[in-house]
Short mmCIF file of C-alpha atoms in Angstrom, two decimals:
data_model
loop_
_atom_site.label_atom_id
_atom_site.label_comp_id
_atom_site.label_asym_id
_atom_site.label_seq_id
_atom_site.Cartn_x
_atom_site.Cartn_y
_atom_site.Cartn_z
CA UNK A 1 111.85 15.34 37.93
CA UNK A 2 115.57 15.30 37.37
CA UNK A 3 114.97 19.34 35.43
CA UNK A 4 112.60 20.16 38.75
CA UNK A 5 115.33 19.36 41.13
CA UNK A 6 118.19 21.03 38.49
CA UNK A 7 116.10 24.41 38.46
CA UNK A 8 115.55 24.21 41.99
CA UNK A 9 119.31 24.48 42.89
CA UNK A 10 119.22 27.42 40.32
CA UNK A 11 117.05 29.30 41.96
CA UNK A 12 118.42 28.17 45.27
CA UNK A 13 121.79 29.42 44.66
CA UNK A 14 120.73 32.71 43.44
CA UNK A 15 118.47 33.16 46.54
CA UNK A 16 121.90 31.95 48.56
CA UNK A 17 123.89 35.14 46.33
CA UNK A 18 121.42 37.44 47.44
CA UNK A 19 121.34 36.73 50.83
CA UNK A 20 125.28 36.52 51.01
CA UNK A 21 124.71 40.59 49.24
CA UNK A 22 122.09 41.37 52.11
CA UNK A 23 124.01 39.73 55.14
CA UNK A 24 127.24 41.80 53.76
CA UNK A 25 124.79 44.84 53.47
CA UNK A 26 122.80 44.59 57.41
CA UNK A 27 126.37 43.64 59.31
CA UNK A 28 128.13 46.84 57.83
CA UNK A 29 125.90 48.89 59.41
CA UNK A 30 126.09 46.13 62.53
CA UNK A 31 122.32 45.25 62.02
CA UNK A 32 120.93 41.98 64.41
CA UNK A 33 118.59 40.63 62.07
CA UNK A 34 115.95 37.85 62.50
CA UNK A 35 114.49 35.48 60.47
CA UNK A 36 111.21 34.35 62.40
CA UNK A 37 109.58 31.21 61.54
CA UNK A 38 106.29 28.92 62.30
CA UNK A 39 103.09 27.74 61.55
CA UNK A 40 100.42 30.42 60.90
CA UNK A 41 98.92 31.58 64.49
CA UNK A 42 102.00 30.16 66.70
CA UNK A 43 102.31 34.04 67.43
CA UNK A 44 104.89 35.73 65.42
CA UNK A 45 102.90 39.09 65.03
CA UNK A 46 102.34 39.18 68.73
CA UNK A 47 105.67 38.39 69.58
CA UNK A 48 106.89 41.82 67.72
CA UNK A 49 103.90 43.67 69.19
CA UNK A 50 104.88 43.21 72.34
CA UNK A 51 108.47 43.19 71.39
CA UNK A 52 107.55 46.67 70.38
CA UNK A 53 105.65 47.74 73.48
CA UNK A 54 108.31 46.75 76.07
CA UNK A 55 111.65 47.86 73.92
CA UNK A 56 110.32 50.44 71.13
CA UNK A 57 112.37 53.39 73.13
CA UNK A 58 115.73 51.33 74.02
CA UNK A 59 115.66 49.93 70.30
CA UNK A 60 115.23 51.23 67.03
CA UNK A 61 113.24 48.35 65.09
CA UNK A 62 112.61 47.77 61.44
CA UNK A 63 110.07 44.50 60.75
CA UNK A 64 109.01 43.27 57.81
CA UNK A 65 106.16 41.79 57.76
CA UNK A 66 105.71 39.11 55.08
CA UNK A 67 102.35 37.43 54.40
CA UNK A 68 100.32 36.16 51.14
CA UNK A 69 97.86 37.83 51.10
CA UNK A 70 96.65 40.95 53.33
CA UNK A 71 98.60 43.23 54.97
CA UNK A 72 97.23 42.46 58.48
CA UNK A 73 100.43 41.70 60.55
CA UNK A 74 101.65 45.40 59.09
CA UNK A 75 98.76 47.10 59.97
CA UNK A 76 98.95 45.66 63.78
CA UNK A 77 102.84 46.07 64.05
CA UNK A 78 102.35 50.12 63.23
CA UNK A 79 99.48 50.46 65.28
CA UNK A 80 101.73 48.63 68.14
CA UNK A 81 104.58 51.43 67.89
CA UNK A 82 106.75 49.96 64.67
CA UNK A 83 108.48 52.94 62.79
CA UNK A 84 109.58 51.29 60.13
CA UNK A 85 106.86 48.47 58.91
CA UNK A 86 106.68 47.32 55.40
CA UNK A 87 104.64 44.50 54.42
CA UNK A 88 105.59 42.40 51.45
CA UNK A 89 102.84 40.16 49.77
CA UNK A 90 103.93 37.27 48.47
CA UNK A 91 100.57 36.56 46.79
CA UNK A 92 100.46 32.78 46.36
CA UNK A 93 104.13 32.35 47.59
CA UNK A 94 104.66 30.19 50.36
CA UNK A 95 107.76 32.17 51.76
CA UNK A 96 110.04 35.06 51.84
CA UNK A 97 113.20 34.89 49.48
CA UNK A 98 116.24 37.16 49.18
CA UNK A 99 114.78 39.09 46.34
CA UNK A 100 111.51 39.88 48.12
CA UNK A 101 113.85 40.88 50.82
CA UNK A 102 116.03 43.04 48.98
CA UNK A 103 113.93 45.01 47.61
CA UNK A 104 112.36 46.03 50.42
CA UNK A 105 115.24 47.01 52.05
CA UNK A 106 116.15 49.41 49.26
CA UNK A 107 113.31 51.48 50.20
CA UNK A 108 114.21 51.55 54.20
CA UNK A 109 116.53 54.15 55.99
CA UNK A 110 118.63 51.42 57.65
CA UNK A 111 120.58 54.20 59.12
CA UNK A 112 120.53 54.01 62.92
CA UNK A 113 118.60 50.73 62.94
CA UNK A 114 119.27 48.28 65.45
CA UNK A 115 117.17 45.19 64.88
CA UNK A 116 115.79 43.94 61.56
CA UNK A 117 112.91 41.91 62.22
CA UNK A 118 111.31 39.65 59.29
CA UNK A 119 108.45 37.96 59.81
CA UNK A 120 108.00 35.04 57.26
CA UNK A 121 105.02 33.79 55.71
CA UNK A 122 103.06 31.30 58.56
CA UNK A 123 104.54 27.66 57.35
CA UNK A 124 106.61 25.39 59.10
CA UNK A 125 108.10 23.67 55.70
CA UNK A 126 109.48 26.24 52.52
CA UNK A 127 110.68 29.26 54.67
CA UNK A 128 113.24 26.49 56.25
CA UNK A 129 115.08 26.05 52.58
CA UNK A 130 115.02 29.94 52.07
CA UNK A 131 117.74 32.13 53.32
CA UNK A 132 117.01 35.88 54.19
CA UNK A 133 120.16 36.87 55.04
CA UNK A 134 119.40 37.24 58.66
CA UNK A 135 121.97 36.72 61.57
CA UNK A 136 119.15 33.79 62.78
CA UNK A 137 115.86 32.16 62.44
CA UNK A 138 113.39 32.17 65.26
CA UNK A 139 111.49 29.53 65.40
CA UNK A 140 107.84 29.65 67.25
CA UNK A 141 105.58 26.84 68.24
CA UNK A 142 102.89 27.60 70.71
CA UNK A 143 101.32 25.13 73.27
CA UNK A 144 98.57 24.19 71.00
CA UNK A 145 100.25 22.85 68.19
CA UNK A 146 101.10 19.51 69.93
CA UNK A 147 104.62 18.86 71.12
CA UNK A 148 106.08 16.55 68.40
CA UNK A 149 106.43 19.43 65.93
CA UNK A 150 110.06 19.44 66.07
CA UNK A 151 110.25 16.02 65.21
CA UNK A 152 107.57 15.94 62.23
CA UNK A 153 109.24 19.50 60.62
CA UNK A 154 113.15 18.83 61.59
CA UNK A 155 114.68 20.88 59.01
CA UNK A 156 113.43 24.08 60.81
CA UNK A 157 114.63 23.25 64.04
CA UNK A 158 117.23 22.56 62.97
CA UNK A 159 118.35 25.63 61.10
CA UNK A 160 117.22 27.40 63.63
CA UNK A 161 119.05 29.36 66.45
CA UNK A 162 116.30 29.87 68.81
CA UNK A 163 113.02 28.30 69.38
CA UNK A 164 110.49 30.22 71.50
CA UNK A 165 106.99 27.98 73.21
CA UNK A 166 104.06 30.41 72.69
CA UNK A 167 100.75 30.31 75.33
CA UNK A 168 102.37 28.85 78.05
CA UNK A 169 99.00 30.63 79.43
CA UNK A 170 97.34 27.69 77.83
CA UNK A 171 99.04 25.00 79.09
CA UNK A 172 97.19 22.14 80.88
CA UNK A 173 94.24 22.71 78.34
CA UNK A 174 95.59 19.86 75.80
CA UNK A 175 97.91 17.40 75.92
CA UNK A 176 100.88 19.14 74.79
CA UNK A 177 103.78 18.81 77.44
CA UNK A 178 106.54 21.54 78.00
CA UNK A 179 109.40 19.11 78.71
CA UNK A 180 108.54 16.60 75.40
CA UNK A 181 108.98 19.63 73.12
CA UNK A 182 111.67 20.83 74.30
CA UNK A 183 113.84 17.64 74.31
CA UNK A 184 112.19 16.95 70.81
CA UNK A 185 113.44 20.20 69.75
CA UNK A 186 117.10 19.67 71.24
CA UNK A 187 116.90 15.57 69.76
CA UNK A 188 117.37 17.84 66.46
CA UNK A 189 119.08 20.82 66.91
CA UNK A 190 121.39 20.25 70.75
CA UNK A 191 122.13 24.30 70.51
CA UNK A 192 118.68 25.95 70.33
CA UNK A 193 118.03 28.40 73.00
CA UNK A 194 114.88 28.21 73.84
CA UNK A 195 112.28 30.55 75.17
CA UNK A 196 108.81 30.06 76.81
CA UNK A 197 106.39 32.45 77.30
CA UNK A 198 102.93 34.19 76.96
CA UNK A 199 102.68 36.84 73.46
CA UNK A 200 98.89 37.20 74.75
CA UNK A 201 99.86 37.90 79.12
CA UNK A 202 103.03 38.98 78.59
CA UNK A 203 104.32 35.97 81.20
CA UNK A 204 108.32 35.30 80.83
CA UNK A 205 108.89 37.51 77.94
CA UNK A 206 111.78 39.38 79.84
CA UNK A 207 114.22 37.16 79.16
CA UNK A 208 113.91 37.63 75.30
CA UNK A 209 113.72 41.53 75.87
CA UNK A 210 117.00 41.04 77.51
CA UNK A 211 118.47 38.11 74.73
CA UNK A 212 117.62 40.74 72.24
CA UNK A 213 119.36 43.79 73.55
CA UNK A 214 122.64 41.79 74.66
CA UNK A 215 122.52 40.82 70.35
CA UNK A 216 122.24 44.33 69.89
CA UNK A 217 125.46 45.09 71.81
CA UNK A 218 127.43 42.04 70.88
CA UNK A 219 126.81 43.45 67.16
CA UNK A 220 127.92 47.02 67.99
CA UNK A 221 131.08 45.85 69.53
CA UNK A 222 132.04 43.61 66.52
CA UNK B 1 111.98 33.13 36.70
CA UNK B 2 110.19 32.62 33.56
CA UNK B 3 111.83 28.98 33.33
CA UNK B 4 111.04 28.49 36.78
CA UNK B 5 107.28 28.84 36.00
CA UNK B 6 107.03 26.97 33.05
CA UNK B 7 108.78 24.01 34.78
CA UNK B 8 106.25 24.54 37.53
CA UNK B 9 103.23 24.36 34.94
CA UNK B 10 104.34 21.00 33.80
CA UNK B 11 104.42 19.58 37.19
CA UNK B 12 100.75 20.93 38.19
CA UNK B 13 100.05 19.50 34.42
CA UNK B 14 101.40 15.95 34.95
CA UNK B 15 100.18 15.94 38.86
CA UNK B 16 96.43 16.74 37.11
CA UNK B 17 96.40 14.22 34.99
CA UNK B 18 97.28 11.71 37.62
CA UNK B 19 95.09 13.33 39.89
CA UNK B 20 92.38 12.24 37.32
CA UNK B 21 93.22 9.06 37.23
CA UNK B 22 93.10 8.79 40.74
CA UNK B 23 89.62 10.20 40.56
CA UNK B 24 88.21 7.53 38.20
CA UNK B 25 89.48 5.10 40.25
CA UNK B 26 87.95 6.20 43.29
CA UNK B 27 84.81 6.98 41.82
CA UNK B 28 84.28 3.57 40.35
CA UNK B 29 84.84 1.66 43.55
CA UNK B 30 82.08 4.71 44.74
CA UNK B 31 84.87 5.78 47.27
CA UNK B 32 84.02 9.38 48.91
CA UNK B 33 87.49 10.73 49.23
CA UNK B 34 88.80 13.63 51.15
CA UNK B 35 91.89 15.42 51.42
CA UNK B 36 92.68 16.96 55.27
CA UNK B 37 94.43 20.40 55.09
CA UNK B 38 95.43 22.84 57.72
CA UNK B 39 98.07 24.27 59.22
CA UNK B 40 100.59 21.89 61.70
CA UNK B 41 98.96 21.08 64.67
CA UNK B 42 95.07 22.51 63.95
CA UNK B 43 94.05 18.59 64.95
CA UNK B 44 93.57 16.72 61.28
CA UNK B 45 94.59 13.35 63.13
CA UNK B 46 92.30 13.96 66.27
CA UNK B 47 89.74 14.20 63.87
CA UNK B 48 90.39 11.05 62.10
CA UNK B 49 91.05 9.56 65.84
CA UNK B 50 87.44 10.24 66.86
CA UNK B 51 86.19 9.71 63.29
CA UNK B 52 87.50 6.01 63.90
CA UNK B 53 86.13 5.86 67.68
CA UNK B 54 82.88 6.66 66.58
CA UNK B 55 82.39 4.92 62.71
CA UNK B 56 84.88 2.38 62.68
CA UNK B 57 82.03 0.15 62.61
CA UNK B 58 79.76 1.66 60.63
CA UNK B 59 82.16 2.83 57.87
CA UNK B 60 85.13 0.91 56.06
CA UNK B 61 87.90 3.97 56.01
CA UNK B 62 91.06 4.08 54.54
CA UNK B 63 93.88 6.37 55.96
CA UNK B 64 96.81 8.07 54.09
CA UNK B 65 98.91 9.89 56.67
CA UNK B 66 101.13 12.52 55.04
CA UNK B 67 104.19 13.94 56.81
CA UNK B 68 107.23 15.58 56.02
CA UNK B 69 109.21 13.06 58.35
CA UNK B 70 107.88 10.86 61.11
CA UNK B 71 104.92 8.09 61.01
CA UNK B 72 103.89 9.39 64.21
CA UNK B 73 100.17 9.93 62.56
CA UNK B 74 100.08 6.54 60.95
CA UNK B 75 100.75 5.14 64.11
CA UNK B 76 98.09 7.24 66.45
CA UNK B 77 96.14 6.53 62.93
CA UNK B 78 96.28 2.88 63.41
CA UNK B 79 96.30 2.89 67.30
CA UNK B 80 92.83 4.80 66.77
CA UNK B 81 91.55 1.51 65.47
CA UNK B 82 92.25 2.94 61.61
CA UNK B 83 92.57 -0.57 59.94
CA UNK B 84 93.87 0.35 56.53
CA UNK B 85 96.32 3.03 57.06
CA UNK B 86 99.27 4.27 55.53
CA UNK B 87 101.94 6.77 56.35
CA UNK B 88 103.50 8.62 53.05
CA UNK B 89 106.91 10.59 54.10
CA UNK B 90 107.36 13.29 51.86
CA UNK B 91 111.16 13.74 52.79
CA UNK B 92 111.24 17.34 52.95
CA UNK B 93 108.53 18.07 50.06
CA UNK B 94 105.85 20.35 51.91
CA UNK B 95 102.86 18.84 50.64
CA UNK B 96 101.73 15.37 49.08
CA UNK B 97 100.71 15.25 45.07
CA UNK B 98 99.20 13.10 43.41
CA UNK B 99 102.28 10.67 42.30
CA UNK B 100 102.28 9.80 46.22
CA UNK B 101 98.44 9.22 46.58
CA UNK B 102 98.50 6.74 43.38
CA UNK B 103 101.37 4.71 44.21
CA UNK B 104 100.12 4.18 48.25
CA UNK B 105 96.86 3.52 47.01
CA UNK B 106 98.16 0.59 44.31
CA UNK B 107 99.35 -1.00 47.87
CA UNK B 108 95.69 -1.18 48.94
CA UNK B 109 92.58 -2.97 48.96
CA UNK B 110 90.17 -0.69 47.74
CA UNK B 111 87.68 -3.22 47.44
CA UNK B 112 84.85 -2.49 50.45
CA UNK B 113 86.44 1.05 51.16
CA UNK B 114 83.62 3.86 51.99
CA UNK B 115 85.70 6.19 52.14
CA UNK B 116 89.49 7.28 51.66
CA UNK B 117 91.43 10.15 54.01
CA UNK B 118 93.93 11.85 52.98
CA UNK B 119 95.68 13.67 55.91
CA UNK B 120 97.97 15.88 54.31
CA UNK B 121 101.34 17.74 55.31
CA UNK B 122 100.51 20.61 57.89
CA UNK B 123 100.98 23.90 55.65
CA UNK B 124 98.38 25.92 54.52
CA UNK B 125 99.94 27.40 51.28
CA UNK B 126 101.49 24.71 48.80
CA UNK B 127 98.80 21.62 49.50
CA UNK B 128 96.15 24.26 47.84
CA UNK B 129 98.06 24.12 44.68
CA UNK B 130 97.65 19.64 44.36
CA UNK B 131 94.85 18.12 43.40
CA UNK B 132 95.01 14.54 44.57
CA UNK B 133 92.09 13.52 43.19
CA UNK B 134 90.10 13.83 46.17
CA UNK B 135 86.23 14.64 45.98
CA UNK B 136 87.15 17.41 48.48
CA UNK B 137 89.44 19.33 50.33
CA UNK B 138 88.32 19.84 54.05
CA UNK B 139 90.53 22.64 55.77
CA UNK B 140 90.67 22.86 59.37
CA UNK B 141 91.53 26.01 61.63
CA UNK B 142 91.49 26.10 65.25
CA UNK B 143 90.41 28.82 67.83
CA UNK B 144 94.39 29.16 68.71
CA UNK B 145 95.80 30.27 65.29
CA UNK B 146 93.58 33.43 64.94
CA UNK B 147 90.20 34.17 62.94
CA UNK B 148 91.57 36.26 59.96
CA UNK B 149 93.52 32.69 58.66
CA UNK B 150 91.41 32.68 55.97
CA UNK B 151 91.65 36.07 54.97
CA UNK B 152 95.79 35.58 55.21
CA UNK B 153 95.53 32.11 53.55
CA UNK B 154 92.34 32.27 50.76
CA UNK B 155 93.51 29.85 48.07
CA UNK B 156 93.10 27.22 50.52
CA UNK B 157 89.79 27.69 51.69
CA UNK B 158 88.36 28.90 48.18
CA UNK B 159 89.40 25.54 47.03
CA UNK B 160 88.03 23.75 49.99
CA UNK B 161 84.62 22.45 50.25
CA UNK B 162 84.26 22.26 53.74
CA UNK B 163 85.99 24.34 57.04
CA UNK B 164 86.39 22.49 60.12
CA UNK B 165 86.77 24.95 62.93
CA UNK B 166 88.54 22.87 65.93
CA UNK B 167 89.07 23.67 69.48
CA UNK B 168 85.96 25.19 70.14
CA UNK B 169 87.04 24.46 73.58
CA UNK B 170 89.34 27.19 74.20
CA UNK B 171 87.15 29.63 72.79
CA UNK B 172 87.28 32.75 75.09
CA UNK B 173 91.14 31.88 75.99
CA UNK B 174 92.24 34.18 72.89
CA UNK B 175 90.60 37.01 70.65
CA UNK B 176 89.75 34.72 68.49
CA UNK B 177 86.03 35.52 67.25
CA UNK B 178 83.89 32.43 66.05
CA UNK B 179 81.58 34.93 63.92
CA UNK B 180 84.42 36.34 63.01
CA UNK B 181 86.42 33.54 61.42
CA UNK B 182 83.14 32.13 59.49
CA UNK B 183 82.77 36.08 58.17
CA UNK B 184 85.73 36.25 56.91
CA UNK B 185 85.70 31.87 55.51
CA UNK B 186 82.56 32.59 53.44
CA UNK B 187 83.88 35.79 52.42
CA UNK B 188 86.50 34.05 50.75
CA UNK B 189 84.00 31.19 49.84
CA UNK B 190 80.40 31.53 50.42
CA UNK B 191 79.63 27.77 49.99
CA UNK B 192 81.84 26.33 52.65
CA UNK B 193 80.07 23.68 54.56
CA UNK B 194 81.18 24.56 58.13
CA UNK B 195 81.30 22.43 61.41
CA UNK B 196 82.31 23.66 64.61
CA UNK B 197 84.14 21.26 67.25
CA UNK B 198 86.50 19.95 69.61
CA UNK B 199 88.37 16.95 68.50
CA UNK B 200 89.87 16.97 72.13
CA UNK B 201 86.80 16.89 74.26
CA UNK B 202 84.55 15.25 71.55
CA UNK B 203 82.22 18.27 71.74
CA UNK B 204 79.46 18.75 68.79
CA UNK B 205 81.49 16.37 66.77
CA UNK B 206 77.91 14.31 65.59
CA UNK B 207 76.81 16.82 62.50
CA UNK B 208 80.53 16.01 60.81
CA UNK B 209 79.66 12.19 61.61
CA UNK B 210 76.46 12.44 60.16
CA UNK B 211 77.64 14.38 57.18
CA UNK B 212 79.96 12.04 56.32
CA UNK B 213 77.37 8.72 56.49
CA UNK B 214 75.26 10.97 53.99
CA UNK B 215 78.25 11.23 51.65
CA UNK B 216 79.11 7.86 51.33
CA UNK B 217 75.21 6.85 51.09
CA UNK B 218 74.91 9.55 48.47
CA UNK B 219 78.45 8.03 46.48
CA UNK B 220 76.73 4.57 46.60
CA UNK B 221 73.16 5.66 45.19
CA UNK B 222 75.02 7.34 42.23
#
């Protein structure tokens, strides 16, 4: 146990180097990048599809789109407008790292980019302990998850920066309730900004469009 | 990295041969065990609420409720009428192995059991990889997360023996495709026993009941 936990740190601490390397790498070129989070099917892939739709002409977006297996989420994020899409595939891995990361980035033109997007592997646990590199994790947890998620998976609330409610469309329909999340979520992590909205109507998802660009100018002005 | 996987080996290794052990143990006391898996909030305790409503009489079940913090499960467990439950916090681990199953289930009476639940941490990647000794795994995806799941997630539901497809209510609320979903399950694993339901509204919930009184009538006959 005690040699599990020892190689652990090992391999935590070189992930940490790496993303220290990447961080250095996206703010010299004064790229917002974000780390998106959540159980599989809370919405992350629609959440850049329509991210794309609404802001693909103000904002020059790179995603990548991390998964085991498939590359579903970056076959729907090209056909939604994404220029730059690669997919990674962890295959068996239940997150992102630095490496994977890293190496992907290698092979983008990052000149010119705007927003790095990375959209982890669908779990709620391992991507928490992982850092990318990114400015921020996003954190997603739709309506029909049940609102004591925050409270059952704390550490990625609370090393999160943002928390957005997916299918507010479908609220009503169980027995999940808006307010409970939300002070669940802030019981953990008091600075979250949170979002709600609709990835499948489109309902309230001007308020990220604007969050977003205001990061993009904050970063330019750095 | 090499290091890292050989270290890895010998935990899967050690958590075997407990699982083993486990399994013998079970088996003698002709105990039909099963191990709950799905993604957070895909309804693995509504199940086991309305598997209580409806057999508590009929059928002597024991309840391990795995979480990465919070007994909120053991407690709706319990609340359900669940009369031998108990919660296992992981701490931060992202799934439960076999160490955890043994040592809760040296705290119970076995004797009389029909049949043991294991409700496990809400991640579809890293339970796949634990045998806890169970007969089966039974993984659960609901309308809301999106019908290619198993395509995205496959060592989970090749290693399952049954798919629970919940939330059959809010079909029609999302693209999700019921033909779609079982396509692409049995694609992955043509055996898959699979039920379709809604834990919430109680809908077509009998065929899992009466699956489950065959297993434990088949255990006993053995």
């Amino acid at each position: 146990m005690k040699e599990k936990i020892q190689i652990k740190k090992k391999v935590l601490f070189e992930n940490d180097r790496l993303a220290a390397e990447i961080r250095r790498r996206l703010h010299e070129k004064r790229i917002v990048s974000l780390n998106l989070v959540s159980s599989p099917g809370s919405g992350k892939t629609s959440l850049l599809e329509r991210t794309l739709g609404a802001l693909n002409n103000e904002l020059n977006m790179a995603l990548i789109a991390g998964d085991v297996q498939t590359k579903n989420d970056a076959i729907r994020l090209t056909r939604a407008g994404g220029k730059i899409v690669r997919p990674v595939i962890t295959g068996g891995a239940c997150h992102l790292d630095a490496r994977m990361v890293s190496k992907t980035l290698d092979e983008l033109d990052l000149n010119d980019v705007d927003v790095l997007f990375i959209e982890n592997v669908g779990n709620l646990v391992c991507p928490s302990s992982y850092d990318l590199g990114e400015d921020m994790k996003v954190v997603l947890v739709s309506t029909t998850e049940g609102d004591d998620k925050p409270l059952k998976y704390p550490a990625m609330f609370w090393r999160s920066s943002a928390l957005i409610i997916n299918k507010i469309d479908l609220l009503g329909l169980s027995d999940f309730e808006l307010e409970k999340v939300k002070k669940n979520a802030k019981s953990i992590n008091a600075n979250l900004k949170i979002f709600e909205m609709s990835c499948r109507t489109g309902e309230r998802l001007e308020t990220w469009y604007n969050w977003l660009i205001q990061l993009v100018k904050d970063k330019k002005t750095l």
